[in-house]
Protein backbone atom coordinates (compact mmCIF):
# COMPACT_ATOMS: atom_id res chain seq x y z
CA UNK A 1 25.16 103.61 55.77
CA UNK A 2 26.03 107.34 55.81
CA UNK A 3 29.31 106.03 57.55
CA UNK A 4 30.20 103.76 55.00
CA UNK A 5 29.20 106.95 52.12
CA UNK A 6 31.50 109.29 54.03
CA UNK A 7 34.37 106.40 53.82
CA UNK A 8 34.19 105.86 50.10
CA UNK A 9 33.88 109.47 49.57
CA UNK A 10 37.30 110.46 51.31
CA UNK A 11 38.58 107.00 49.24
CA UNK A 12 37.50 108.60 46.09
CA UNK A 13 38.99 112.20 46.68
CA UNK A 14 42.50 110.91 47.05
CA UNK A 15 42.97 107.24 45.55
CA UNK A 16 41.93 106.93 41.94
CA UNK A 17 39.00 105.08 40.58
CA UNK A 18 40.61 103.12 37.62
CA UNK A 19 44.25 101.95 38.14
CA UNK A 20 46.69 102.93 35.16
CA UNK A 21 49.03 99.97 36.82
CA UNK A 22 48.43 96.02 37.44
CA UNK A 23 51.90 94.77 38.65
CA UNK A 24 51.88 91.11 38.65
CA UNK A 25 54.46 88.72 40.33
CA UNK A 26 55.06 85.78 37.87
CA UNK A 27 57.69 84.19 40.33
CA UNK A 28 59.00 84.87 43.66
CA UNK A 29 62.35 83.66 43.06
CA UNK A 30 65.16 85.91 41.87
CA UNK A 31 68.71 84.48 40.73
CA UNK A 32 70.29 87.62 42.59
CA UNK A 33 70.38 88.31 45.94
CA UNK A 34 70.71 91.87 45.83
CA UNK A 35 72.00 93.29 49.91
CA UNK A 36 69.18 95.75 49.83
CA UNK A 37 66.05 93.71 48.72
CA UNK A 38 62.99 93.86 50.40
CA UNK A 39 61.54 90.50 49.18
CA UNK A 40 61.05 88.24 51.91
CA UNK A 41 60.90 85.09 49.47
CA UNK A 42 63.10 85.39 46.59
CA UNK A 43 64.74 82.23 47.32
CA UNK A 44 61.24 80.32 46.74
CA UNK A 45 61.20 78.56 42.99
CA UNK A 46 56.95 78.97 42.65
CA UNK A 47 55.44 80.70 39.62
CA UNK A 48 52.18 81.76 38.56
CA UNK A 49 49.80 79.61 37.00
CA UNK A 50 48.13 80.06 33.61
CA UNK A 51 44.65 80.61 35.95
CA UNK A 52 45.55 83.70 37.32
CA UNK A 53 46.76 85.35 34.32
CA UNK A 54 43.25 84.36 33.20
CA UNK A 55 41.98 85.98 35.94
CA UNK A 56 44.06 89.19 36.11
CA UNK A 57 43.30 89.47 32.55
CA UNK A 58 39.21 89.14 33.04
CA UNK A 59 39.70 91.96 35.36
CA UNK A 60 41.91 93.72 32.92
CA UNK A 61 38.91 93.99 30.26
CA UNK A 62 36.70 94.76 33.20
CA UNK A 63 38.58 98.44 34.15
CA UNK A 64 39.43 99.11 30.74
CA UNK A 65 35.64 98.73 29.59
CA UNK A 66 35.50 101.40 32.89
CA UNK A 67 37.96 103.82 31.18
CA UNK A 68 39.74 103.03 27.97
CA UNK A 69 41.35 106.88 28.10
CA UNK A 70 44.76 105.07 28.06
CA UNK A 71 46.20 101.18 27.53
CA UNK A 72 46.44 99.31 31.22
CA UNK A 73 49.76 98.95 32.05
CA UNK A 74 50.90 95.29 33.17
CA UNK A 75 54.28 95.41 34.82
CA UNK A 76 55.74 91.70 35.35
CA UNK A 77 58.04 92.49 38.29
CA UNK A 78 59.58 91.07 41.56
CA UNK A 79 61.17 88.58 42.17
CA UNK A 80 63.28 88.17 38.31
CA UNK A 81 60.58 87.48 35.56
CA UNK A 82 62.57 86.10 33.26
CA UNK A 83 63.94 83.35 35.81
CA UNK A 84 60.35 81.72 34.56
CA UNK A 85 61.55 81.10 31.17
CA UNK A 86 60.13 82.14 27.92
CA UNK A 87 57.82 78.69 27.06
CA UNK A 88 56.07 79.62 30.96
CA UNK A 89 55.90 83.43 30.72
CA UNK A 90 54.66 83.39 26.98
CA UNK A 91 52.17 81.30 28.23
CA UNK A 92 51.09 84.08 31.11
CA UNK A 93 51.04 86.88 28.28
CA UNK A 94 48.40 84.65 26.25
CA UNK A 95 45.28 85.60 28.22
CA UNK A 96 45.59 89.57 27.54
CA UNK A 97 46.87 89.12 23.76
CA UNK A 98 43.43 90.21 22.73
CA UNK A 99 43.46 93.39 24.67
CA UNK A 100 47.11 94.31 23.53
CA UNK A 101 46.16 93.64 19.85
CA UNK A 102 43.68 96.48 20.37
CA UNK A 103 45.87 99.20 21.91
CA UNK A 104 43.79 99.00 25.38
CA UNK A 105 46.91 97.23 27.67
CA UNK A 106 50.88 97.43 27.59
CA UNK A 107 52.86 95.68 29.42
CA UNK A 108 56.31 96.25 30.98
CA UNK A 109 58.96 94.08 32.46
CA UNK A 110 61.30 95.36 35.05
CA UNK A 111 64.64 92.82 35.00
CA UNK A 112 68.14 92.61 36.11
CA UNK A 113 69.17 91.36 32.46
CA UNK A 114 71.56 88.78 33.40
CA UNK A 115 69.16 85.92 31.90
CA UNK A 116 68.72 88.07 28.28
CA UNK A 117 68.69 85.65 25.26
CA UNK A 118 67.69 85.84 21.63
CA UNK A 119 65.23 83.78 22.74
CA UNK A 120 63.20 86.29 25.04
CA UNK A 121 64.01 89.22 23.17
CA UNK A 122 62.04 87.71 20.26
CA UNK A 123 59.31 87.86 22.83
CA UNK A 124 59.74 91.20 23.94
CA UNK A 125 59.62 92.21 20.48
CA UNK A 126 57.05 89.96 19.62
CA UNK A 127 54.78 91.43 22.38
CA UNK A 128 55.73 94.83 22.49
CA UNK A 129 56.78 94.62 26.14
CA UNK A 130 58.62 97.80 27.71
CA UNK A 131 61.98 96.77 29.00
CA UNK A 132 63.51 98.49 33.09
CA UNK A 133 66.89 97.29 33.79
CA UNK A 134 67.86 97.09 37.48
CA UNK A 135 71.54 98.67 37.33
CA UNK A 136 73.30 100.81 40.35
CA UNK A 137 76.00 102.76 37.81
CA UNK A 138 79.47 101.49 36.84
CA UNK A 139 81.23 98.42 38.78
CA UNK A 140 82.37 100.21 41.23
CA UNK A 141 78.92 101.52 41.98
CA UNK A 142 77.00 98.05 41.42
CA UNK A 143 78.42 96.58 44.04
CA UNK A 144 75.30 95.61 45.84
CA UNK A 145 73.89 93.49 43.08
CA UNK A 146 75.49 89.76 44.03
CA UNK A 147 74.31 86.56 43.07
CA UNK A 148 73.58 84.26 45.56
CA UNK A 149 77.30 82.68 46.04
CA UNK A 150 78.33 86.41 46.61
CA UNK A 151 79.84 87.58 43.26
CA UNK A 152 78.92 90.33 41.68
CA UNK A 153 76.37 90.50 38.80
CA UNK A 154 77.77 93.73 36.58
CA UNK A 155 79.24 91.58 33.31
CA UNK A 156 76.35 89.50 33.42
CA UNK A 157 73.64 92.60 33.83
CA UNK A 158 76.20 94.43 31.04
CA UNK A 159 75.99 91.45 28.29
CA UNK A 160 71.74 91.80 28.94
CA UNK A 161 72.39 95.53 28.04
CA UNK A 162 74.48 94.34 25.33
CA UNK A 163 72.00 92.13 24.02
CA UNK A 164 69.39 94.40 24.39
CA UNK A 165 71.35 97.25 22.51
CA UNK A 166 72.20 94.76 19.88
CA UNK A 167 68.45 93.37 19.21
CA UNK A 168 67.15 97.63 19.19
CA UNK A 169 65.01 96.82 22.02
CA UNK A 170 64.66 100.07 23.63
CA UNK A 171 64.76 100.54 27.28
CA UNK A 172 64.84 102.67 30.82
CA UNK A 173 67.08 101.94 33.66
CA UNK A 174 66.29 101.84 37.46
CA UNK A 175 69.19 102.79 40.11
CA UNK A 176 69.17 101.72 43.78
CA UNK A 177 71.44 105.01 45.36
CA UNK A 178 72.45 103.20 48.57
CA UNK A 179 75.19 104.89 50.74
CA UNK A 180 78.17 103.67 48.38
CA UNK A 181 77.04 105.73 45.48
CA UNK A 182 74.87 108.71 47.01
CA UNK A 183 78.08 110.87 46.76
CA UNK A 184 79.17 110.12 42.87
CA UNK A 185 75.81 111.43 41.39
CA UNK A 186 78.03 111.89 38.14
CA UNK A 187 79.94 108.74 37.72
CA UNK A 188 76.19 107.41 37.97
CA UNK A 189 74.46 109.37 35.49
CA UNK A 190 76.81 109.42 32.98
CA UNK A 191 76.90 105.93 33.15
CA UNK A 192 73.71 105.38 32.58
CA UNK A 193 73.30 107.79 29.87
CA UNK A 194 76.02 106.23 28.04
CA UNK A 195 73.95 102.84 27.99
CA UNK A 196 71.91 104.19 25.71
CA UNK A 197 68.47 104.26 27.92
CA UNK A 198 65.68 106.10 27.26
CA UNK A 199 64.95 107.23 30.55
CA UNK A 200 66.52 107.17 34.74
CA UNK A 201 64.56 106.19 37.89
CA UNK A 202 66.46 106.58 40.63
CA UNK A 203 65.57 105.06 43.72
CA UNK A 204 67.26 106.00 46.87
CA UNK A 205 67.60 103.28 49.19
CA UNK A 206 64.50 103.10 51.86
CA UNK A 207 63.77 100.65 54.95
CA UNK A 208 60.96 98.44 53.23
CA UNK A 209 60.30 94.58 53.70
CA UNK A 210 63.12 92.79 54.91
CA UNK A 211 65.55 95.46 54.01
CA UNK A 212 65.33 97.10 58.04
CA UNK A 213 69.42 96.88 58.96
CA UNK A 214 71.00 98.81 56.45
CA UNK A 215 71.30 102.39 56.65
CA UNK A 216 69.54 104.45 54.42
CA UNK A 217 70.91 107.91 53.04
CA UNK A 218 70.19 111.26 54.94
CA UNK A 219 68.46 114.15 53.77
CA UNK A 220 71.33 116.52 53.61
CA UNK A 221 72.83 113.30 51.61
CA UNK A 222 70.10 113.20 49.62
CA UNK A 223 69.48 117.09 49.03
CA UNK A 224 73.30 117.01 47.26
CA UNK A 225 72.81 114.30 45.39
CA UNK A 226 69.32 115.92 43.92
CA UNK A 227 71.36 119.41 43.59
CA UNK A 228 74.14 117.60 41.29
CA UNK A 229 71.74 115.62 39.52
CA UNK A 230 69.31 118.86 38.68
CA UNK A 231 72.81 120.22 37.51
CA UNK A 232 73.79 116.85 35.40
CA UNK A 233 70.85 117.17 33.61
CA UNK A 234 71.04 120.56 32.65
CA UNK A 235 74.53 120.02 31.23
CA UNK A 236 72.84 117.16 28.96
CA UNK A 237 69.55 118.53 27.70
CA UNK A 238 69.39 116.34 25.15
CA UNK A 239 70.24 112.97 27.26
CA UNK A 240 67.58 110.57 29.05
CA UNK A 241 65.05 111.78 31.41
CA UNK A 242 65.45 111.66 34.91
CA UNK A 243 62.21 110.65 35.93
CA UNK A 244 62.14 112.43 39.05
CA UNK A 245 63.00 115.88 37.94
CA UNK A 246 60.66 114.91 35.05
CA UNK A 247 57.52 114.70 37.76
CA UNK A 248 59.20 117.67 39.25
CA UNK A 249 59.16 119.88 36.40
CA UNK A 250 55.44 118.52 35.13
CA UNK A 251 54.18 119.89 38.41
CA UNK A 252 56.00 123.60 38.08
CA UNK A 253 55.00 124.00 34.54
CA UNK A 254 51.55 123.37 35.70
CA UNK A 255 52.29 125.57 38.62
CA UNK A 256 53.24 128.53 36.75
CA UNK A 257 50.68 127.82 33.77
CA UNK A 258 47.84 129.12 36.12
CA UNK A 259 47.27 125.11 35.77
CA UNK A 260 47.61 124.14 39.76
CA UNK A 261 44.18 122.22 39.73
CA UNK A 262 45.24 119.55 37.08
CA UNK A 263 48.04 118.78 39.26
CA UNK A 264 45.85 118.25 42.11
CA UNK A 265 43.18 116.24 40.56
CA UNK A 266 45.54 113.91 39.59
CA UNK A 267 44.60 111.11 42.04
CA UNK A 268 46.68 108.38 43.52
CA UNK A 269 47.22 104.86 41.43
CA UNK A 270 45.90 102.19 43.79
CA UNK A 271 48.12 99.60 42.13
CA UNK A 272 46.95 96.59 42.80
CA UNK A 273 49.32 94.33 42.70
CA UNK A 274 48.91 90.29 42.14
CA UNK A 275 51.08 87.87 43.81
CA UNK A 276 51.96 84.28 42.39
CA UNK A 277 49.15 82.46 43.83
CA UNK A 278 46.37 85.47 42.92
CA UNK A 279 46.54 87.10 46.16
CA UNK A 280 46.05 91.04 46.12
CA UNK A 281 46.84 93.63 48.16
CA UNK A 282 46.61 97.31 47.17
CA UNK A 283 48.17 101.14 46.92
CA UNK A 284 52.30 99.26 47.44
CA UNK A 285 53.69 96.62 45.83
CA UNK A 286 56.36 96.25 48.38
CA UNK A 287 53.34 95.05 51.07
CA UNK A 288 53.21 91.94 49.15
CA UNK A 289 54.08 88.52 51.32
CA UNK A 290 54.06 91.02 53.89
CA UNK A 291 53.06 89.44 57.35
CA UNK A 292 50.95 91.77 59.66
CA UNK A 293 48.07 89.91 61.19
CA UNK A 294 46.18 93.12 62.03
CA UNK A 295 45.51 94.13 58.26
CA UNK A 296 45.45 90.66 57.65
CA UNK A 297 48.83 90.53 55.72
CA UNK A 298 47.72 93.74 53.05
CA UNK A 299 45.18 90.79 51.52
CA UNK A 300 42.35 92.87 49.43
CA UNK A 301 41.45 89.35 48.09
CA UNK A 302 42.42 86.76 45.80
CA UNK A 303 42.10 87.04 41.90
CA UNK A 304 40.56 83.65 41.62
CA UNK A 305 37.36 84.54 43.76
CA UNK A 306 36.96 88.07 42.95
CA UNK A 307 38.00 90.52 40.29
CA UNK A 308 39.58 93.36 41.06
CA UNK A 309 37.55 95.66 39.62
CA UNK A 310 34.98 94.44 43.04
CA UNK A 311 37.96 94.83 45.22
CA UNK A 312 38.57 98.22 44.57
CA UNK A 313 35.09 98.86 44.88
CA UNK A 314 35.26 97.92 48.62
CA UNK A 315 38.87 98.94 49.47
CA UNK A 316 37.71 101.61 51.56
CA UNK A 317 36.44 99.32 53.88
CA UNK A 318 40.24 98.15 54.57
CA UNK A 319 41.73 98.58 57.70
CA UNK A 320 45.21 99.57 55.99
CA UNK A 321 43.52 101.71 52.95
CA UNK A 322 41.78 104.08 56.10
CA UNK A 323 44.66 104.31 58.06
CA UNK A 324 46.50 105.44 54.54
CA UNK A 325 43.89 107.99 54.10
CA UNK A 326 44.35 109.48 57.76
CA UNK A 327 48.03 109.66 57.06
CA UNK A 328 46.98 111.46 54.15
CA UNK A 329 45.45 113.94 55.64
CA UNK A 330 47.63 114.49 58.33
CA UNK A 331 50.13 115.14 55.64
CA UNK A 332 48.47 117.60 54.04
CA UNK A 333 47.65 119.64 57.01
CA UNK A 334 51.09 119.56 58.60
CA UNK A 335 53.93 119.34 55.62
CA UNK A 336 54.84 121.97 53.22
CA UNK A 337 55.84 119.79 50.65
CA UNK A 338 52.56 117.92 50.15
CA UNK A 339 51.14 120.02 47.32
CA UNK A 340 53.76 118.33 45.50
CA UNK A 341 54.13 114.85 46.91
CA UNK A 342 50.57 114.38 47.53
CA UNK A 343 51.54 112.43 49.91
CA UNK A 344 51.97 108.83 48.54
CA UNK A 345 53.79 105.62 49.41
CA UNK A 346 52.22 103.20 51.87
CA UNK A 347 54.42 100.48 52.47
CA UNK A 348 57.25 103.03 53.93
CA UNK A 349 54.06 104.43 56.79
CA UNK A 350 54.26 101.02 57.58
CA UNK A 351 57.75 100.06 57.44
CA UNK A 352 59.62 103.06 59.03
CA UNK A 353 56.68 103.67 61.22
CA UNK A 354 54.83 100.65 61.87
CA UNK A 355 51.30 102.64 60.64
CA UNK A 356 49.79 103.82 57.78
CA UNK A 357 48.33 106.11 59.72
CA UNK A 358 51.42 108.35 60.17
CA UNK A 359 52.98 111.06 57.81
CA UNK A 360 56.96 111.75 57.27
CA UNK A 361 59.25 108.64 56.63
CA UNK A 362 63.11 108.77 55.39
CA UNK A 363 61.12 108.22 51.95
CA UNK A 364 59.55 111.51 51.94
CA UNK A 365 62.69 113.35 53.40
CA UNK A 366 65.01 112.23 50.98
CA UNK A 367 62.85 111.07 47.87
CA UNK A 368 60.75 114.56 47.59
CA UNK A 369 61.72 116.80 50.46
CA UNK A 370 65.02 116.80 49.64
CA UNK A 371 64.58 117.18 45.57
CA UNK A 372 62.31 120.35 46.11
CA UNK A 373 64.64 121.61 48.26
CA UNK A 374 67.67 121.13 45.68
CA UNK A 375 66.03 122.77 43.53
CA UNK A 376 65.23 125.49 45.61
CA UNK A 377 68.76 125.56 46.32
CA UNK A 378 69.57 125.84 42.95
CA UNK A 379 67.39 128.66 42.12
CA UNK A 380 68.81 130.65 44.99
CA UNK A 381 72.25 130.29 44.09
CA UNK A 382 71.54 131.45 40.67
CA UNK A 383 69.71 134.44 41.23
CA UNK A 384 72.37 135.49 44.48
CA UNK A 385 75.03 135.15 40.82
């Protein structure tokens, strides 16, 4: 017993109690075939039946009875959403209407745009759903988003925009920075901010899923792109957030506010994540339809014989979820850039290292490491001037 107390109290100091996230998987089957993707089934035409929505949504009322300090996000993502249709997927927003009428749950949609039409932007508008566009930059920069007869998607992702734009639905935008594009940081970021989004993610390509041949950016790569990127945005103060420097900056204000232990109470989202068939696995969404007999393939359980709310309640019993938190730790006793990283993402332990139990991956190199050290960069330059 005391074992199983001193497991779910090293759970609780580092993975939070109530999830802000539930990111569900209406359909594994994308209409793109994107070279970097690390969905092992996007070819597979399945969907999500009206049960499981039922199910997640149960759940949702169950965490947000637990904390109702902020809505529940639902983010429909991975494989393409709206390859579902809008009769099917308005159909799958029914069961959490009533919590969305009340301002406890929001949901999201993350999309490549190229199946935008009056027809589901009534629904997002109709529902209030947050709109992320999958875009690399310009053409010449997008060249890694191809249908699945090889051609590439940009005119059809650009008349989504265009519809979008046209219909005032608002929206962010979500770059892949793969090796073609890790070297324009410019051409990127202005195109983006000439779209008109609200906000940049920028994700630079990692080894995740089936995405293991490819090869990922470098640190020193990455480190330039993050120095011309912290130097973009200064040039356009008044343009969209980067999200990254946006985390970045939260964390120094709080730094230098004398407000350090806000920053490290924050706790990490445990994200479960839902497949198609109700199947859940936790802290990644990229170890979905992952197979890996040892941690029994990620599974925390299935929706449809156990709400999540129970799941998390036993998650530090998982094989994966311990090994996480002895990565975790190892992390923060051996790498100076945990006190901002804290230390996060799961899947690329596993992916780049084959254990959760491990601490640097290419993620953290070029995804934090090399951000703080732009900007450390940056500051040194400027005060040598």
């Amino acid at each position: 017993m005391l074992h199983q107390l001193h497991r779910s109290a090293r759970y609780a100091a580092r993975i939070a109690a109530r999830p802000s996230t539930l990111v569900l998987q209406p359909t594994k089957f994308c209409n793109l075939d994107c070279t970097y993707c690390y969905l092992p089934h996007r070819d597979q035409r399945n969907h999500m039946a009206v049960e499981v929505a039922d199910a997640v949504a149960r759940s949702a009322a169950e965490l947000v009875e637990q904390d109702d300090s902020q809505p529940l996000g639902i983010v429909w993502h991975a494989g393409e959403p709206m390859a579902l249709g809008v009769r099917r997927f308005t159909s799958l927003l029914a069961p959490f209407e009533p919590l969305r009428e009340v301002g406890l749950l929001r949901h999201y949609m993350q999309t490549n745009a190229t199946l935008v039409t009056d027809d589901w932007c009534d629904l997002l508008i109709e529902n209030d759903v947050r709109i992320g566009v999958s875009i690399d930059g310009p053409a010449a920069l997008n060249t890694q988003r191809i249908d699945r007869r090889g051609r590439p998607a940009f005119d059809r992702i650009m008349k989504g925009i265009d519809r979008l734009r046209d219909r005032s639905i608002p929206f962010s935008t979500i770059a892949v920075v793969s090796q073609d594009c890790i070297a324009q940081p410019e051409a990127l970021l202005d195109f983006l901010a000439d779209l008109g989004c609200e906000s940049i993610g920028l994700n630079i390509e990692e080894v995740e899923g089936v995405n293991t041949e490819r090869q990922p950016p470098t640190r020193e790569q990455a480190t330039e792109f993050w120095r011309h990127t912290i130097a973009w945005s200064r040039r356009h103060p008044g343009g969209p957030v980067v999200r990254e420097l946006d985390r970045l900056g939260d964390y120094l204000h709080l730094v230098r506010t004398g407000q350090r232990d806000r920053w490290e109470e924050r706790r990490i989202d445990p994200i479960p994540t839902i497949s198609v068939s109700g199947e859940v696995v936790l802290l990644s969404p990229e170890l979905g339809d992952t197979t890996a007999p040892p941690y029994n393939d990620f599974r925390a359980g299935n929706v449809l014989e156990e709400s999540i709310p129970a799941m998390l309640d036993r998650a530090h019993r998982l094989r994966y979820v311990r090994e996480f938190l002895v990565g975790l730790d190892k992390c923060e006793a051996d790498c100076a850039f945990f006190d901002f990283c804290r230390g996060a993402q799961a899947s690329n332990r596993y992916f780049e290292n084959g254990s959760l139990a491990t601490a640097e991956t290419n993620y953290c190199r070029v995804s934090q490491q090399a951000l703080v050290m732009a900007l450390s960069d940056t500051a040194r330059k400027e005060h040598a001037a």
